[in-house]
PDB file of C-alpha atoms in Angstrom:
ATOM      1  CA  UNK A1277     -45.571   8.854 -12.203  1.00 55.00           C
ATOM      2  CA  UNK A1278     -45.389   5.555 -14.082  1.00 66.00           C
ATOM      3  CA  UNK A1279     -44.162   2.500 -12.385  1.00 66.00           C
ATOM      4  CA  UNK A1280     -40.736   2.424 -14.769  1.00 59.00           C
ATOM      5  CA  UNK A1281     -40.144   6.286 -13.374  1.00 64.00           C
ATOM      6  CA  UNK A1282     -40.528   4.727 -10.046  1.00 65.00           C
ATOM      7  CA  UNK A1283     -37.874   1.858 -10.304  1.00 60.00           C
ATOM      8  CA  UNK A1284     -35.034   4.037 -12.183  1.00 59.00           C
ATOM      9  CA  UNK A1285     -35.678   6.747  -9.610  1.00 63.00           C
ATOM     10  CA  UNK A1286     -34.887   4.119  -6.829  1.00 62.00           C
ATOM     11  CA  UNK A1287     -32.190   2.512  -9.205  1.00 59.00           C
ATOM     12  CA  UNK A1288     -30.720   5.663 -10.165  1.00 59.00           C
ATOM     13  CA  UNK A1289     -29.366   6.709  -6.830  1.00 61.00           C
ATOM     14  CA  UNK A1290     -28.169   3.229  -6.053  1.00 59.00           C
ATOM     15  CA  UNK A1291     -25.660   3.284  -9.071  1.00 58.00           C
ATOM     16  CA  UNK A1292     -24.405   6.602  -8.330  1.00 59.00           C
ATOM     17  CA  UNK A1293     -23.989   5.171  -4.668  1.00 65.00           C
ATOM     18  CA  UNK A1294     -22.361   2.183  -6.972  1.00 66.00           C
ATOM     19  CA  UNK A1295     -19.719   4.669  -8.423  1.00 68.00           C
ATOM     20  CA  UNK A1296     -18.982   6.148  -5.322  1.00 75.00           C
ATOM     21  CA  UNK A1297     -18.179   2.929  -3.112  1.00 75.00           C
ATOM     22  CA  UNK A1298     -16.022   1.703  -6.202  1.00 77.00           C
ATOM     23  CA  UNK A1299     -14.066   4.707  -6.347  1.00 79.00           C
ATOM     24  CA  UNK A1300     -13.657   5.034  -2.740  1.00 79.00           C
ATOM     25  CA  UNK A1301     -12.193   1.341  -3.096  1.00 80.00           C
ATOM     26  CA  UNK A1302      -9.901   2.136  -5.813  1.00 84.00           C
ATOM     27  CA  UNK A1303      -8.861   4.950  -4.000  1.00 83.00           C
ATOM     28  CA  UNK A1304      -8.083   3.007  -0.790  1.00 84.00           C
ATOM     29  CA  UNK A1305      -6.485   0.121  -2.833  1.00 85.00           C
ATOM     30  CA  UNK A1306      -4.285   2.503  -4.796  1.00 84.00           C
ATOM     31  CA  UNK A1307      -3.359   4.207  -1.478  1.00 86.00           C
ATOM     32  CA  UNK A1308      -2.875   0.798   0.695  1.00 84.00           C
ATOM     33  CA  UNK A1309      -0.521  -0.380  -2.518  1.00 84.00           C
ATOM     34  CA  UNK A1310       1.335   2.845  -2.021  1.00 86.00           C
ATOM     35  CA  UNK A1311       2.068   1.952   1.367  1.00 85.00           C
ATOM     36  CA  UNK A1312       3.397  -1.454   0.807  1.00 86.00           C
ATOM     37  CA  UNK A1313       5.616   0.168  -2.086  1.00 86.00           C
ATOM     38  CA  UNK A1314       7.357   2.918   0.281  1.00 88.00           C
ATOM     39  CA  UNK A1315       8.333   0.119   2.757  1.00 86.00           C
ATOM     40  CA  UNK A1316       9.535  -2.082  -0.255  1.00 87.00           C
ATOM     41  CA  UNK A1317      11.738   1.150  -1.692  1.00 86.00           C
ATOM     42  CA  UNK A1318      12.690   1.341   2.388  1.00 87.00           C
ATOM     43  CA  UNK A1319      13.630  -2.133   3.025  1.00 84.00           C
ATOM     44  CA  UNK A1320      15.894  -1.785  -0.491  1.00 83.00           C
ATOM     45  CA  UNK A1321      17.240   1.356   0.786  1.00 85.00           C
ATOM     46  CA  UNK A1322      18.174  -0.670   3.639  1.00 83.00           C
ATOM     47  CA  UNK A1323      19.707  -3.865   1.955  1.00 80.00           C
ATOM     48  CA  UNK A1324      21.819  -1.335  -0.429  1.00 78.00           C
ATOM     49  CA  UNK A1325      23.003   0.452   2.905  1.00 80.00           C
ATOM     50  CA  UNK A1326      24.191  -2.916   4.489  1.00 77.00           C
ATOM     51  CA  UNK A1327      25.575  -3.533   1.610  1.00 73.00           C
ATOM     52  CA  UNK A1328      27.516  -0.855   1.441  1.00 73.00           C
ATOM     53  CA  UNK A1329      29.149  -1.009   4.508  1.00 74.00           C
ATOM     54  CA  UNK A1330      29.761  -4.854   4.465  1.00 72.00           C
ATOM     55  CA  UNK A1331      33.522  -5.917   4.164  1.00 68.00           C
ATOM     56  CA  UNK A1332      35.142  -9.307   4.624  1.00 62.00           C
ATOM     57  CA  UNK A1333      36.702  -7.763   8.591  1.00 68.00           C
ATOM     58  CA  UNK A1334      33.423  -6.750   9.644  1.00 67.00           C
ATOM     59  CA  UNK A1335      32.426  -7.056  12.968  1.00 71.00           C
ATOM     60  CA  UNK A1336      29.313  -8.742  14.716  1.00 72.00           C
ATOM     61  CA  UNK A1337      27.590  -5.579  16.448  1.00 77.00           C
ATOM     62  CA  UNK A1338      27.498  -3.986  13.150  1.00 75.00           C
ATOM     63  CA  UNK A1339      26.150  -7.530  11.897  1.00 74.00           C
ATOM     64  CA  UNK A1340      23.543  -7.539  14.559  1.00 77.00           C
ATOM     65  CA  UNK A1341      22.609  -3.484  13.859  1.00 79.00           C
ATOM     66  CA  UNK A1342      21.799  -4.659  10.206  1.00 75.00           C
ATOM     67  CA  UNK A1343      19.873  -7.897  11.449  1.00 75.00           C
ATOM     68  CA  UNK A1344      17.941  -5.862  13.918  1.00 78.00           C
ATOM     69  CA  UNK A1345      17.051  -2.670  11.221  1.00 78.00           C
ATOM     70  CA  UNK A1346      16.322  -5.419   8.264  1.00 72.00           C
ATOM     71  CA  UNK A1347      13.533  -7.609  10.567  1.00 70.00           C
ATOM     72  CA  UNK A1348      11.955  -4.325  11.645  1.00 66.00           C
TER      73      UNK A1348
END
């Protein structure tokens, strides 16, 4: 075995490893941005619902309900 067969058969493995580790990454990122989406659509979900029941003779418990849900 010549001494190039010896490096790329240490290097080789090390890029696959590489590959791996950046995928798993992406894979985590893509899922961790997933999560911070859902409680962005949640928190609009939210807003729109306050919205929605919000009229000029509205009283303060339902104020403080919506206060208490939004800062969750």
């Amino acid at each position: 075995m010549s001494d190039l067969d010896k490096i790329f058969g240490k290097i080789g493995p090390m890029v696959m490893d590489t590959d791996t580790n950046i995928q798993n990454a992406e894979y985590e990122i893509r899922e961790w941005f997933g999560v911070i989406y859902k409680k962005i659509d949640e928190k609009e979900k939210l807003i729109k619902e306050f919205l929605n029941d919000l009229d000029p003779e509205c009283d303060h418990e339902l104020i403080e309900k919506w206060e208490k849900r939004l800062i969750e």
